[in-house]
């Protein structure tokens, strides 16, 4: 009876849905806005903009990409723009039209205004905004990072194209395949020219590409790497490499400011990995390819795994973990608390020692915890 009561009390609410938003402000790009706010979204939560690919829509990308899993787990909002078929017959974002990829105009300005609406009306943090997209949406993600570095803290370009590779439909296809070769400085100058005179911080960037992508040539991964390493002022030679699941190789550049994920044998699509483990997500479908959960790796790269409910005042702020590394355990939040790896307060669970938010106290939500010191656990392995 006690266990049943705990489960009944701890079951997550299911009310939150992807919702159309009208009147989000000036809309020069004639886009539609959709938003997802997990139940009980705290004030000051991060927000992630998701940009769908061609022939897709907001609902398709929200449903299959896996981002909802982590929005629910770590409590951040999702902003999902949708292209209008009147703008593009195949519902691609117009990443190649000058009027849509310039700061203050077209589709780029519409997406920026959606972010402003979320900050003003949902209470999301203005300094914790991120963007990710697939294909044309990936190219548009690069547009947003280039034109609004003062808005986006980080982003990911999935099977996408460097910023301003094309400025009309005529040369868009050659950018896609075989790709366009420029020097890193030339690519970097295109980004710097998107916001002349800007001297503030630049967003960090992740690039994803399948090694068997014949729609958007794999050369684009290297060109995007050259663009963003140049903009961030780091070497185009990796500082480290790692082997991940799903045949994925991760290259890190600089002080982990740029990442390139190469997924062996994967074609054109967003990498997903259906399942219930802490690092799994998404649904396999057309252009959602069962390899690795890119949303998990992007969310942790962005730092969203600490973006849940505010840590209880009685527990103090998160502190720097000791340098030692110990075992990694994947389990439900309920099991973590029972084993002493985490604790619960007011229905939410926090990693013991680091106080990182893990989501609701129940047997449905799963997290991976790694021990880095005596009675000190951090989220993610």
CSV table of C-alpha atoms in Angstrom, one decimal:
chain,number,residue,atom,x,y,z
A,1,UNK,CA,0.0,0.0,0.0
A,2,UNK,CA,2.9,2.4,0.8
A,3,UNK,CA,4.5,1.7,-2.5
A,4,UNK,CA,1.3,2.2,-4.4
A,5,UNK,CA,0.7,5.5,-2.6
A,6,UNK,CA,4.2,6.6,-3.6
A,7,UNK,CA,3.7,5.7,-7.2
A,8,UNK,CA,0.3,7.4,-7.4
A,9,UNK,CA,1.7,10.5,-5.8
A,10,UNK,CA,4.8,10.6,-7.9
A,11,UNK,CA,3.4,9.8,-11.4
A,12,UNK,CA,4.2,12.7,-13.7
A,13,UNK,CA,1.5,15.0,-15.0
A,14,UNK,CA,0.6,14.5,-18.6
A,15,UNK,CA,-1.1,17.8,-19.3
A,16,UNK,CA,1.7,19.5,-21.2
A,17,UNK,CA,1.4,19.5,-25.0
A,18,UNK,CA,2.9,21.1,-28.0
A,19,UNK,CA,0.8,24.2,-28.5
A,20,UNK,CA,0.3,26.7,-31.3
A,21,UNK,CA,1.2,30.3,-30.3
A,22,UNK,CA,-0.5,33.3,-32.0
A,23,UNK,CA,0.6,36.9,-31.8
A,24,UNK,CA,4.2,36.3,-30.8
A,25,UNK,CA,5.3,39.6,-32.3
A,26,UNK,CA,6.6,40.8,-35.6
A,27,UNK,CA,6.6,38.0,-38.1
A,28,UNK,CA,8.4,39.1,-41.3
A,29,UNK,CA,9.2,35.5,-42.2
A,30,UNK,CA,5.6,34.4,-42.0
A,31,UNK,CA,6.4,31.4,-39.8
A,32,UNK,CA,4.2,29.6,-37.3
A,33,UNK,CA,5.2,29.3,-33.6
A,34,UNK,CA,4.7,26.2,-31.5
A,35,UNK,CA,5.9,25.8,-27.9
A,36,UNK,CA,6.2,23.1,-25.3
A,37,UNK,CA,6.3,23.9,-21.6
A,38,UNK,CA,6.7,20.9,-19.2
A,39,UNK,CA,4.3,21.1,-16.3
A,40,UNK,CA,5.6,23.3,-13.5
A,41,UNK,CA,8.3,24.9,-15.7
A,42,UNK,CA,10.3,27.0,-13.2
A,43,UNK,CA,11.0,30.7,-13.8
A,44,UNK,CA,14.4,31.2,-15.4
A,45,UNK,CA,14.4,27.8,-17.2
A,46,UNK,CA,16.4,27.4,-20.4
A,47,UNK,CA,14.7,27.3,-23.8
A,48,UNK,CA,15.7,25.3,-26.9
A,49,UNK,CA,14.6,26.3,-30.4
A,50,UNK,CA,14.0,23.2,-32.7
A,51,UNK,CA,14.1,23.7,-36.5
A,52,UNK,CA,12.6,20.9,-38.6
A,53,UNK,CA,13.8,19.6,-41.9
A,54,UNK,CA,12.3,19.8,-45.4
A,55,UNK,CA,8.9,18.0,-45.7
A,56,UNK,CA,8.5,18.0,-42.0
A,57,UNK,CA,6.6,20.2,-39.5
A,58,UNK,CA,6.8,21.2,-35.9
A,59,UNK,CA,4.8,18.3,-34.6
A,60,UNK,CA,6.9,15.7,-36.5
A,61,UNK,CA,10.1,17.1,-35.2
A,62,UNK,CA,8.9,17.5,-31.6
A,63,UNK,CA,7.4,14.0,-31.6
A,64,UNK,CA,10.4,12.0,-33.0
A,65,UNK,CA,13.6,13.9,-32.3
A,66,UNK,CA,13.7,13.0,-28.6
A,67,UNK,CA,14.0,16.5,-27.2
A,68,UNK,CA,10.8,16.2,-25.3
A,69,UNK,CA,12.3,13.5,-23.1
A,70,UNK,CA,14.9,15.9,-21.8
A,71,UNK,CA,12.6,18.9,-21.6
A,72,UNK,CA,10.5,16.8,-19.2
A,73,UNK,CA,13.5,15.4,-17.3
A,74,UNK,CA,15.5,18.6,-16.9
A,75,UNK,CA,12.7,21.1,-17.1
A,76,UNK,CA,13.3,23.4,-20.0
A,77,UNK,CA,11.0,24.9,-22.7
A,78,UNK,CA,11.0,24.0,-26.4
A,79,UNK,CA,10.2,26.6,-29.1
A,80,UNK,CA,9.4,24.9,-32.4
A,81,UNK,CA,9.0,27.2,-35.4
A,82,UNK,CA,7.2,25.8,-38.4
A,83,UNK,CA,7.7,26.8,-42.1
A,84,UNK,CA,4.8,27.9,-44.2
A,85,UNK,CA,4.4,26.1,-47.5
A,86,UNK,CA,3.7,29.5,-49.1
A,87,UNK,CA,7.3,30.4,-48.3
A,88,UNK,CA,8.7,27.2,-49.6
A,89,UNK,CA,6.9,24.5,-51.5
A,90,UNK,CA,8.7,21.7,-49.7
A,91,UNK,CA,8.5,23.4,-46.2
A,92,UNK,CA,12.2,24.0,-46.0
A,93,UNK,CA,13.4,26.9,-44.0
A,94,UNK,CA,14.9,29.4,-46.5
A,95,UNK,CA,18.6,29.1,-45.4
A,96,UNK,CA,19.7,30.3,-48.8
A,97,UNK,CA,17.7,33.5,-49.2
A,98,UNK,CA,19.5,36.7,-48.2
A,99,UNK,CA,16.3,38.3,-46.9
A,100,UNK,CA,15.7,35.3,-44.5
A,101,UNK,CA,19.2,34.9,-43.2
A,102,UNK,CA,20.1,38.4,-42.2
A,103,UNK,CA,19.8,39.9,-38.8
A,104,UNK,CA,16.6,41.8,-38.3
A,105,UNK,CA,14.8,40.4,-41.4
A,106,UNK,CA,12.8,37.5,-42.7
A,107,UNK,CA,12.7,34.1,-41.1
A,108,UNK,CA,15.6,34.8,-38.9
A,109,UNK,CA,13.9,37.8,-37.3
A,110,UNK,CA,10.6,35.7,-36.8
A,111,UNK,CA,12.5,33.0,-34.9
A,112,UNK,CA,14.3,35.7,-32.8
A,113,UNK,CA,10.9,37.2,-31.9
A,114,UNK,CA,9.6,33.8,-30.8
A,115,UNK,CA,12.5,33.6,-28.4
A,116,UNK,CA,11.6,37.1,-27.1
A,117,UNK,CA,8.0,36.1,-26.6
A,118,UNK,CA,9.1,33.0,-24.6
A,119,UNK,CA,11.3,35.2,-22.3
A,120,UNK,CA,8.6,37.7,-21.8
A,121,UNK,CA,5.6,35.4,-21.4
A,122,UNK,CA,7.1,32.1,-20.1
A,123,UNK,CA,9.8,33.5,-17.9
A,124,UNK,CA,12.6,31.6,-19.6
A,125,UNK,CA,16.1,32.8,-19.2
A,126,UNK,CA,17.3,35.3,-21.8
A,127,UNK,CA,20.9,34.1,-21.3
A,128,UNK,CA,20.1,30.3,-21.7
A,129,UNK,CA,18.7,30.0,-25.2
A,130,UNK,CA,19.9,27.3,-27.6
A,131,UNK,CA,19.0,26.1,-31.1
A,132,UNK,CA,19.2,22.8,-33.0
A,133,UNK,CA,17.9,21.7,-36.4
A,134,UNK,CA,18.0,19.1,-39.1
A,135,UNK,CA,19.1,19.6,-42.7
A,136,UNK,CA,17.5,22.9,-43.9
A,137,UNK,CA,16.7,23.4,-40.2
A,138,UNK,CA,20.3,22.7,-39.4
A,139,UNK,CA,21.4,25.3,-41.9
A,140,UNK,CA,18.9,27.6,-40.3
A,141,UNK,CA,20.4,26.8,-36.9
A,142,UNK,CA,23.7,28.0,-38.3
A,143,UNK,CA,21.9,31.2,-39.4
A,144,UNK,CA,20.6,31.9,-36.0
A,145,UNK,CA,24.0,31.3,-34.4
A,146,UNK,CA,25.6,33.7,-36.9
A,147,UNK,CA,23.0,36.5,-36.9
A,148,UNK,CA,22.1,36.4,-33.2
A,149,UNK,CA,25.2,35.5,-31.2
A,150,UNK,CA,23.9,37.8,-28.5
A,151,UNK,CA,20.8,35.6,-28.1
A,152,UNK,CA,22.0,32.0,-28.4
A,153,UNK,CA,24.4,30.5,-26.0
A,154,UNK,CA,25.0,27.3,-28.1
A,155,UNK,CA,23.6,25.3,-30.9
A,156,UNK,CA,23.8,22.2,-33.0
A,157,UNK,CA,23.8,21.8,-36.8
A,158,UNK,CA,22.5,18.4,-37.8
A,159,UNK,CA,23.2,17.3,-41.4
A,160,UNK,CA,23.4,21.0,-42.2
A,161,UNK,CA,25.4,23.6,-44.1
A,162,UNK,CA,27.8,26.5,-43.1
A,163,UNK,CA,26.3,29.9,-42.7
A,164,UNK,CA,25.9,31.8,-46.0
A,165,UNK,CA,27.2,29.1,-48.2
A,166,UNK,CA,24.3,30.0,-50.6
A,167,UNK,CA,22.5,33.3,-51.1
A,168,UNK,CA,20.0,32.0,-53.7
A,169,UNK,CA,18.4,28.8,-54.7
A,170,UNK,CA,20.7,28.7,-57.7
A,171,UNK,CA,23.8,27.9,-55.6
A,172,UNK,CA,22.0,26.1,-52.8
A,173,UNK,CA,22.1,22.8,-54.5
A,174,UNK,CA,25.9,22.9,-55.0
A,175,UNK,CA,26.2,23.7,-51.3
A,176,UNK,CA,24.3,20.6,-50.5
A,177,UNK,CA,26.2,18.3,-52.8
A,178,UNK,CA,29.1,18.2,-53.4
A,179,UNK,CA,29.6,21.1,-51.0
A,180,UNK,CA,31.6,24.3,-51.3
A,181,UNK,CA,35.2,24.5,-50.2
A,182,UNK,CA,36.4,27.8,-48.5
A,183,UNK,CA,39.2,28.6,-46.2
A,184,UNK,CA,38.4,28.8,-42.5
A,185,UNK,CA,39.0,32.5,-42.6
A,186,UNK,CA,36.6,33.0,-45.5
A,187,UNK,CA,33.9,31.0,-43.7
A,188,UNK,CA,34.6,32.9,-40.5
A,189,UNK,CA,34.3,36.2,-42.2
A,190,UNK,CA,30.8,35.3,-43.4
A,191,UNK,CA,29.7,34.8,-39.8
A,192,UNK,CA,31.4,37.9,-38.5
A,193,UNK,CA,29.8,39.9,-41.3
A,194,UNK,CA,26.3,38.8,-40.1
A,195,UNK,CA,26.6,41.1,-37.1
A,196,UNK,CA,29.3,43.7,-37.9
A,197,UNK,CA,31.0,45.2,-34.9
A,198,UNK,CA,29.9,42.5,-32.5
A,199,UNK,CA,32.5,41.8,-29.8
A,200,UNK,CA,30.6,39.7,-27.3
A,201,UNK,CA,30.8,36.1,-26.5
A,202,UNK,CA,30.1,33.6,-29.4
A,203,UNK,CA,28.0,30.5,-29.0
A,204,UNK,CA,29.6,27.1,-28.9
A,205,UNK,CA,28.6,24.7,-31.7
A,206,UNK,CA,28.0,21.0,-32.2
A,207,UNK,CA,28.0,19.6,-35.8
A,208,UNK,CA,26.4,16.2,-36.6
A,209,UNK,CA,26.7,14.3,-39.8
A,210,UNK,CA,26.3,10.7,-41.1
A,211,UNK,CA,29.2,9.3,-43.1
A,212,UNK,CA,26.7,8.0,-45.7
A,213,UNK,CA,24.7,11.1,-46.1
A,214,UNK,CA,24.3,11.6,-49.9
A,215,UNK,CA,21.7,14.4,-49.6
A,216,UNK,CA,23.9,16.9,-47.8
A,217,UNK,CA,27.4,15.9,-48.5
A,218,UNK,CA,29.7,14.9,-45.6
A,219,UNK,CA,32.2,17.6,-46.7
A,220,UNK,CA,29.8,20.1,-45.1
A,221,UNK,CA,30.7,18.7,-41.7
A,222,UNK,CA,34.4,19.8,-42.3
A,223,UNK,CA,33.4,23.1,-43.7
A,224,UNK,CA,31.1,23.8,-40.7
A,225,UNK,CA,33.9,22.8,-38.4
A,226,UNK,CA,36.2,25.2,-40.2
A,227,UNK,CA,33.7,28.0,-40.0
A,228,UNK,CA,33.0,27.7,-36.3
A,229,UNK,CA,36.5,27.0,-35.1
A,230,UNK,CA,37.7,30.1,-37.0
A,231,UNK,CA,34.9,32.2,-35.5
A,232,UNK,CA,35.7,31.0,-32.0
A,233,UNK,CA,39.5,31.4,-32.5
A,234,UNK,CA,40.5,27.8,-32.0
A,235,UNK,CA,42.5,25.3,-34.0
A,236,UNK,CA,40.7,23.2,-36.6
A,237,UNK,CA,42.7,20.2,-35.3
A,238,UNK,CA,40.8,18.2,-32.6
A,239,UNK,CA,42.1,18.4,-29.1
A,240,UNK,CA,40.6,15.0,-28.3
A,241,UNK,CA,38.5,12.3,-29.9
A,242,UNK,CA,36.2,9.7,-28.4
A,243,UNK,CA,34.2,6.7,-29.5
A,244,UNK,CA,30.5,6.7,-28.6
A,245,UNK,CA,27.6,4.3,-29.2
A,246,UNK,CA,25.9,3.9,-32.6
A,247,UNK,CA,29.2,4.0,-34.5
A,248,UNK,CA,29.7,7.6,-33.5
A,249,UNK,CA,33.1,9.4,-33.3
A,250,UNK,CA,33.2,12.6,-31.3
A,251,UNK,CA,35.9,15.2,-32.0
A,252,UNK,CA,36.4,18.1,-29.6
A,253,UNK,CA,38.0,21.4,-30.6
A,254,UNK,CA,39.5,24.1,-28.5
A,255,UNK,CA,38.3,24.0,-24.9
A,256,UNK,CA,35.3,21.9,-26.0
A,257,UNK,CA,33.9,25.0,-27.8
A,258,UNK,CA,33.2,23.1,-31.0
A,259,UNK,CA,32.2,19.4,-31.4
A,260,UNK,CA,31.9,17.3,-34.5
A,261,UNK,CA,30.0,14.0,-34.3
A,262,UNK,CA,30.4,11.6,-37.2
A,263,UNK,CA,28.0,8.7,-37.3
A,264,UNK,CA,29.4,5.8,-39.3
A,265,UNK,CA,27.1,4.5,-42.0
A,266,UNK,CA,24.3,6.9,-41.2
A,267,UNK,CA,22.4,8.6,-44.0
A,268,UNK,CA,20.5,11.9,-43.9
A,269,UNK,CA,18.6,12.5,-40.7
A,270,UNK,CA,18.6,13.2,-37.0
A,271,UNK,CA,20.3,10.5,-34.9
A,272,UNK,CA,17.9,9.0,-32.4
A,273,UNK,CA,18.1,5.9,-30.2
A,274,UNK,CA,14.7,4.7,-29.0
A,275,UNK,CA,14.7,3.2,-25.5
A,276,UNK,CA,14.3,4.0,-21.8
A,277,UNK,CA,18.0,4.3,-20.7
A,278,UNK,CA,19.1,7.7,-19.5
A,279,UNK,CA,21.0,8.4,-22.8
A,280,UNK,CA,18.3,7.1,-25.1
A,281,UNK,CA,15.5,9.0,-26.9
A,282,UNK,CA,13.4,9.5,-30.0
A,283,UNK,CA,11.4,7.5,-32.4
A,284,UNK,CA,12.8,5.9,-35.6
A,285,UNK,CA,11.1,7.2,-38.7
A,286,UNK,CA,11.8,8.8,-42.0
A,287,UNK,CA,14.8,11.1,-41.4
A,288,UNK,CA,15.0,10.0,-37.7
A,289,UNK,CA,17.7,7.3,-37.8
A,290,UNK,CA,18.3,4.7,-35.1
A,291,UNK,CA,21.9,5.2,-34.1
A,292,UNK,CA,22.6,7.5,-31.1
A,293,UNK,CA,20.5,10.0,-29.2
A,294,UNK,CA,21.8,13.3,-30.5
A,295,UNK,CA,19.4,15.2,-28.3
A,296,UNK,CA,20.9,13.7,-25.1
A,297,UNK,CA,24.4,14.7,-26.2
A,298,UNK,CA,23.4,18.2,-27.3
A,299,UNK,CA,21.4,18.8,-24.1
A,300,UNK,CA,24.4,17.8,-21.9
A,301,UNK,CA,26.8,19.8,-24.1
A,302,UNK,CA,24.5,22.8,-23.7
A,303,UNK,CA,24.5,22.2,-19.9
A,304,UNK,CA,20.8,21.6,-19.7
A,305,UNK,CA,21.1,18.6,-17.4
A,306,UNK,CA,21.5,21.1,-14.6
A,307,UNK,CA,18.5,23.2,-15.8
A,308,UNK,CA,15.7,21.6,-13.8
A,309,UNK,CA,13.9,23.0,-10.7
A,310,UNK,CA,15.9,25.3,-8.5
A,311,UNK,CA,18.0,23.4,-6.0
A,312,UNK,CA,16.3,23.5,-2.6
A,313,UNK,CA,17.8,26.3,-0.5
A,314,UNK,CA,18.5,23.8,2.3
A,315,UNK,CA,20.9,21.9,0.1
A,316,UNK,CA,23.0,24.7,-1.1
A,317,UNK,CA,24.2,25.4,-4.7
A,318,UNK,CA,26.0,22.9,-6.8
A,319,UNK,CA,29.7,22.8,-6.1
A,320,UNK,CA,32.7,21.6,-8.2
A,321,UNK,CA,33.0,17.8,-8.0
A,322,UNK,CA,36.2,16.2,-6.9
A,323,UNK,CA,38.4,15.1,-9.8
A,324,UNK,CA,38.2,11.4,-9.1
A,325,UNK,CA,35.9,9.2,-11.2
A,326,UNK,CA,33.9,6.2,-10.0
A,327,UNK,CA,31.1,4.0,-11.1
A,328,UNK,CA,28.2,5.0,-13.3
A,329,UNK,CA,24.7,3.8,-12.4
A,330,UNK,CA,21.6,4.0,-14.5
A,331,UNK,CA,18.4,3.6,-12.6
A,332,UNK,CA,15.0,5.2,-11.9
A,333,UNK,CA,14.9,8.3,-9.7
A,334,UNK,CA,13.1,6.2,-7.0
A,335,UNK,CA,15.9,3.6,-7.0
A,336,UNK,CA,18.6,6.3,-6.9
A,337,UNK,CA,17.0,7.8,-3.8
A,338,UNK,CA,16.5,4.4,-2.2
A,339,UNK,CA,20.2,3.6,-2.7
A,340,UNK,CA,21.4,6.9,-1.3
A,341,UNK,CA,22.8,8.2,-4.6
A,342,UNK,CA,20.2,11.0,-4.6
A,343,UNK,CA,17.7,12.6,-2.4
A,344,UNK,CA,14.1,13.9,-2.9
A,345,UNK,CA,12.6,17.1,-1.7
A,346,UNK,CA,9.1,18.4,-2.5
A,347,UNK,CA,8.6,15.7,-5.1
A,348,UNK,CA,11.8,16.3,-7.0
A,349,UNK,CA,15.1,14.4,-7.0
A,350,UNK,CA,18.6,15.8,-6.7
A,351,UNK,CA,22.0,14.1,-7.1
A,352,UNK,CA,23.7,13.7,-3.7
A,353,UNK,CA,26.7,15.9,-3.4
A,354,UNK,CA,26.4,17.9,-6.6
A,355,UNK,CA,22.7,18.8,-6.0
A,356,UNK,CA,22.0,18.6,-9.7
A,357,UNK,CA,18.3,18.4,-10.6
A,358,UNK,CA,17.1,15.0,-11.9
A,359,UNK,CA,13.3,15.6,-12.3
A,360,UNK,CA,10.3,14.0,-10.6
A,361,UNK,CA,10.5,11.5,-7.7
A,362,UNK,CA,9.0,8.4,-9.3
A,363,UNK,CA,9.8,5.0,-10.9
A,364,UNK,CA,9.2,6.3,-14.5
A,365,UNK,CA,12.0,8.8,-14.9
A,366,UNK,CA,15.5,7.3,-15.4
A,367,UNK,CA,18.9,9.0,-14.9
A,368,UNK,CA,22.5,8.0,-15.1
A,369,UNK,CA,24.6,9.0,-12.1
A,370,UNK,CA,28.4,8.9,-11.9
A,371,UNK,CA,30.3,8.9,-8.6
A,372,UNK,CA,33.1,11.4,-8.6
A,373,UNK,CA,34.0,11.3,-4.9
A,374,UNK,CA,32.8,10.1,-1.5
A,375,UNK,CA,29.0,10.6,-1.4
A,376,UNK,CA,29.3,12.8,-4.5
A,377,UNK,CA,27.3,12.0,-7.6
A,378,UNK,CA,26.9,13.9,-10.9
A,379,UNK,CA,24.3,13.5,-13.6
A,380,UNK,CA,25.5,11.8,-16.8
A,381,UNK,CA,28.2,9.3,-17.6
